[in-house]
């Protein structure tokens, strides 16, 4: 199974950026996906997670509606559109996938507590002036 992120880069405060995650290698479409991030010296945190069906998305409250995730079921991808970016959003952004019919809540919880998830290598997002 391969999980690959793309779309990171540098942006000024208040700007927008879109990240994309693609998954390959699963033998079925029954897998959930999610976005996480980790800033230097901090723990990895959840951002937005899709249920296995792609119909339900969970967002961490601290995002305050600035990020929007969407699942493309045909392309096995999860996009994260980020707006009104702040310097505190600077971090390595990771995508993860879980095999099975997981809810959006479990997708945001399980990868941080077990080794059952598949992770990408991450893509760096830097927000600065």
PDB file of C-alpha atoms in Angstrom:
ATOM      1  CA  UNK A   1       0.000   0.000   0.000  1.00  0.00           C
ATOM      2  CA  UNK A   2       1.286   3.420  -0.935  1.00  0.00           C
ATOM      3  CA  UNK A   3       0.104   6.746   0.410  1.00  0.00           C
ATOM      4  CA  UNK A   4       1.422   9.829  -1.332  1.00  0.00           C
ATOM      5  CA  UNK A   5       0.924  13.500  -0.483  1.00  0.00           C
ATOM      6  CA  UNK A   6       1.503  16.449  -2.776  1.00  0.00           C
ATOM      7  CA  UNK A   7       0.862  20.164  -2.917  1.00  0.00           C
ATOM      8  CA  UNK A   8       2.833  21.563  -0.012  1.00  0.00           C
ATOM      9  CA  UNK A   9       4.927  24.693  -0.205  1.00  0.00           C
ATOM     10  CA  UNK A  10       5.315  28.218   1.046  1.00  0.00           C
ATOM     11  CA  UNK A  11       2.485  30.706   1.400  1.00  0.00           C
ATOM     12  CA  UNK A  12       2.031  34.057   3.069  1.00  0.00           C
ATOM     13  CA  UNK A  13      -0.294  34.481   6.067  1.00  0.00           C
ATOM     14  CA  UNK A  14      -3.879  34.742   4.915  1.00  0.00           C
ATOM     15  CA  UNK A  15      -3.166  32.739   1.790  1.00  0.00           C
ATOM     16  CA  UNK A  16      -4.515  29.409   0.586  1.00  0.00           C
ATOM     17  CA  UNK A  17      -3.026  26.080  -0.336  1.00  0.00           C
ATOM     18  CA  UNK A  18      -4.413  22.756  -1.506  1.00  0.00           C
ATOM     19  CA  UNK A  19      -2.968  19.369  -0.602  1.00  0.00           C
ATOM     20  CA  UNK A  20      -3.746  16.100  -2.295  1.00  0.00           C
ATOM     21  CA  UNK A  21      -3.348  12.527  -1.086  1.00  0.00           C
ATOM     22  CA  UNK A  22      -3.570   9.457  -3.257  1.00  0.00           C
ATOM     23  CA  UNK A  23      -3.690   5.846  -2.131  1.00  0.00           C
ATOM     24  CA  UNK A  24      -2.867   2.725  -4.097  1.00  0.00           C
ATOM     25  CA  UNK A  25      -2.467  -0.942  -3.332  1.00  0.00           C
ATOM     26  CA  UNK A  26      -5.608  -1.717  -1.391  1.00  0.00           C
ATOM     27  CA  UNK A  27      -7.499  -4.689  -2.758  1.00  0.00           C
ATOM     28  CA  UNK A  28     -10.866  -3.009  -2.228  1.00  0.00           C
ATOM     29  CA  UNK A  29     -12.414   0.454  -1.835  1.00  0.00           C
ATOM     30  CA  UNK A  30     -13.141  -0.135   1.850  1.00  0.00           C
ATOM     31  CA  UNK A  31     -10.657   2.188   3.455  1.00  0.00           C
ATOM     32  CA  UNK A  32     -10.808   5.489   5.302  1.00  0.00           C
ATOM     33  CA  UNK A  33      -8.435   8.409   4.836  1.00  0.00           C
ATOM     34  CA  UNK A  34      -7.360  11.393   6.878  1.00  0.00           C
ATOM     35  CA  UNK A  35      -5.071  14.403   7.147  1.00  0.00           C
ATOM     36  CA  UNK A  36      -2.764  15.047  10.072  1.00  0.00           C
ATOM     37  CA  UNK A  37       0.115  17.400  10.764  1.00  0.00           C
ATOM     38  CA  UNK A  38       3.130  17.692  12.991  1.00  0.00           C
ATOM     39  CA  UNK A  39       4.990  20.860  13.826  1.00  0.00           C
ATOM     40  CA  UNK A  40       8.571  20.801  15.140  1.00  0.00           C
ATOM     41  CA  UNK A  41       8.635  19.854  18.799  1.00  0.00           C
ATOM     42  CA  UNK A  42       4.929  19.014  18.879  1.00  0.00           C
ATOM     43  CA  UNK A  43       2.874  15.858  18.699  1.00  0.00           C
ATOM     44  CA  UNK A  44       1.124  14.811  15.530  1.00  0.00           C
ATOM     45  CA  UNK A  45      -2.452  16.086  15.487  1.00  0.00           C
ATOM     46  CA  UNK A  46      -5.577  15.272  13.532  1.00  0.00           C
ATOM     47  CA  UNK A  47      -7.041  17.717  11.044  1.00  0.00           C
ATOM     48  CA  UNK A  48      -9.742  16.217   8.833  1.00  0.00           C
ATOM     49  CA  UNK A  49     -10.790  12.636   8.248  1.00  0.00           C
ATOM     50  CA  UNK A  50     -13.089  10.898   5.806  1.00  0.00           C
ATOM     51  CA  UNK A  51     -15.144   7.816   6.517  1.00  0.00           C
ATOM     52  CA  UNK A  52     -14.547   4.788   4.336  1.00  0.00           C
ATOM     53  CA  UNK A  53     -17.516   5.761   2.134  1.00  0.00           C
ATOM     54  CA  UNK A  54     -16.295   9.315   1.711  1.00  0.00           C
ATOM     55  CA  UNK A  55     -19.710  10.661   2.655  1.00  0.00           C
ATOM     56  CA  UNK A  56     -18.747  11.905   6.118  1.00  0.00           C
ATOM     57  CA  UNK A  57     -15.908  14.193   7.090  1.00  0.00           C
ATOM     58  CA  UNK A  58     -14.720  15.032  10.603  1.00  0.00           C
ATOM     59  CA  UNK A  59     -12.882  18.291  11.271  1.00  0.00           C
ATOM     60  CA  UNK A  60     -10.906  19.247  14.335  1.00  0.00           C
ATOM     61  CA  UNK A  61     -12.591  22.207  16.010  1.00  0.00           C
ATOM     62  CA  UNK A  62      -9.467  24.319  16.165  1.00  0.00           C
ATOM     63  CA  UNK A  63      -9.536  24.608  12.377  1.00  0.00           C
ATOM     64  CA  UNK A  64     -12.479  27.004  12.740  1.00  0.00           C
ATOM     65  CA  UNK A  65     -13.812  26.213   9.297  1.00  0.00           C
ATOM     66  CA  UNK A  66     -10.627  27.235   7.472  1.00  0.00           C
ATOM     67  CA  UNK A  67      -9.899  23.792   6.014  1.00  0.00           C
ATOM     68  CA  UNK A  68     -12.102  21.739   3.733  1.00  0.00           C
ATOM     69  CA  UNK A  69     -11.568  18.063   2.858  1.00  0.00           C
ATOM     70  CA  UNK A  70     -13.135  16.118   0.034  1.00  0.00           C
ATOM     71  CA  UNK A  71     -12.837  12.469  -0.957  1.00  0.00           C
ATOM     72  CA  UNK A  72     -12.735  11.334  -4.547  1.00  0.00           C
ATOM     73  CA  UNK A  73     -13.929   7.770  -4.360  1.00  0.00           C
ATOM     74  CA  UNK A  74     -13.058   6.955  -7.939  1.00  0.00           C
ATOM     75  CA  UNK A  75      -9.510   8.288  -7.758  1.00  0.00           C
ATOM     76  CA  UNK A  76      -8.906   7.020  -4.205  1.00  0.00           C
ATOM     77  CA  UNK A  77      -7.773  10.459  -3.155  1.00  0.00           C
ATOM     78  CA  UNK A  78      -8.412  12.964  -0.382  1.00  0.00           C
ATOM     79  CA  UNK A  79      -7.920  16.666  -0.963  1.00  0.00           C
ATOM     80  CA  UNK A  80      -7.392  19.251   1.765  1.00  0.00           C
ATOM     81  CA  UNK A  81      -8.125  22.843   0.830  1.00  0.00           C
ATOM     82  CA  UNK A  82      -6.652  25.274   3.333  1.00  0.00           C
ATOM     83  CA  UNK A  83      -7.649  28.924   3.519  1.00  0.00           C
ATOM     84  CA  UNK A  84      -6.728  31.907   5.674  1.00  0.00           C
ATOM     85  CA  UNK A  85      -3.505  30.196   6.619  1.00  0.00           C
ATOM     86  CA  UNK A  86      -1.645  31.296   9.743  1.00  0.00           C
ATOM     87  CA  UNK A  87       1.982  31.027  10.749  1.00  0.00           C
ATOM     88  CA  UNK A  88       0.873  28.447  13.306  1.00  0.00           C
ATOM     89  CA  UNK A  89      -0.215  26.196  10.436  1.00  0.00           C
ATOM     90  CA  UNK A  90       3.428  25.663   9.528  1.00  0.00           C
ATOM     91  CA  UNK A  91       4.059  21.926   9.838  1.00  0.00           C
ATOM     92  CA  UNK A  92       4.666  18.697   7.998  1.00  0.00           C
ATOM     93  CA  UNK A  93       1.335  17.479   6.721  1.00  0.00           C
ATOM     94  CA  UNK A  94       0.662  13.762   6.553  1.00  0.00           C
ATOM     95  CA  UNK A  95      -2.014  11.638   4.980  1.00  0.00           C
ATOM     96  CA  UNK A  96      -3.017   8.289   6.437  1.00  0.00           C
ATOM     97  CA  UNK A  97      -5.263   5.432   5.352  1.00  0.00           C
ATOM     98  CA  UNK A  98      -6.933   2.641   7.285  1.00  0.00           C
ATOM     99  CA  UNK A  99      -8.089  -0.592   5.709  1.00  0.00           C
ATOM    100  CA  UNK A 100     -11.701  -1.329   6.563  1.00  0.00           C
ATOM    101  CA  UNK A 101     -15.065   0.363   6.949  1.00  0.00           C
ATOM    102  CA  UNK A 102     -14.057   2.939   9.520  1.00  0.00           C
ATOM    103  CA  UNK A 103     -16.026   6.013  10.463  1.00  0.00           C
ATOM    104  CA  UNK A 104     -14.546   9.466  10.149  1.00  0.00           C
ATOM    105  CA  UNK A 105     -14.120   9.539  13.923  1.00  0.00           C
ATOM    106  CA  UNK A 106     -12.161   6.311  14.063  1.00  0.00           C
ATOM    107  CA  UNK A 107     -10.054   7.475  11.154  1.00  0.00           C
ATOM    108  CA  UNK A 108      -9.007  10.509  13.147  1.00  0.00           C
ATOM    109  CA  UNK A 109      -8.382   8.509  16.296  1.00  0.00           C
ATOM    110  CA  UNK A 110      -6.864   5.139  15.427  1.00  0.00           C
ATOM    111  CA  UNK A 111      -3.772   6.204  13.433  1.00  0.00           C
ATOM    112  CA  UNK A 112      -2.511   8.237  16.391  1.00  0.00           C
ATOM    113  CA  UNK A 113      -2.850   5.311  18.781  1.00  0.00           C
ATOM    114  CA  UNK A 114      -1.810   2.257  16.787  1.00  0.00           C
ATOM    115  CA  UNK A 115       0.452   1.102  14.015  1.00  0.00           C
ATOM    116  CA  UNK A 116      -2.349  -0.169  11.798  1.00  0.00           C
ATOM    117  CA  UNK A 117      -2.516   2.879   9.533  1.00  0.00           C
ATOM    118  CA  UNK A 118      -0.583   3.436   6.344  1.00  0.00           C
ATOM    119  CA  UNK A 119       1.191   6.811   6.262  1.00  0.00           C
ATOM    120  CA  UNK A 120       2.649   8.935   3.536  1.00  0.00           C
ATOM    121  CA  UNK A 121       6.045  10.612   3.737  1.00  0.00           C
ATOM    122  CA  UNK A 122       4.496  13.993   4.376  1.00  0.00           C
ATOM    123  CA  UNK A 123       4.542  17.332   2.599  1.00  0.00           C
ATOM    124  CA  UNK A 124       5.868  20.524   4.159  1.00  0.00           C
ATOM    125  CA  UNK A 125       3.655  23.586   4.513  1.00  0.00           C
ATOM    126  CA  UNK A 126       5.341  26.826   5.530  1.00  0.00           C
ATOM    127  CA  UNK A 127       3.342  29.951   6.286  1.00  0.00           C
ATOM    128  CA  UNK A 128       5.438  33.070   6.690  1.00  0.00           C
ATOM    129  CA  UNK A 129       5.805  36.595   5.453  1.00  0.00           C
TER     130      UNK A 129
END
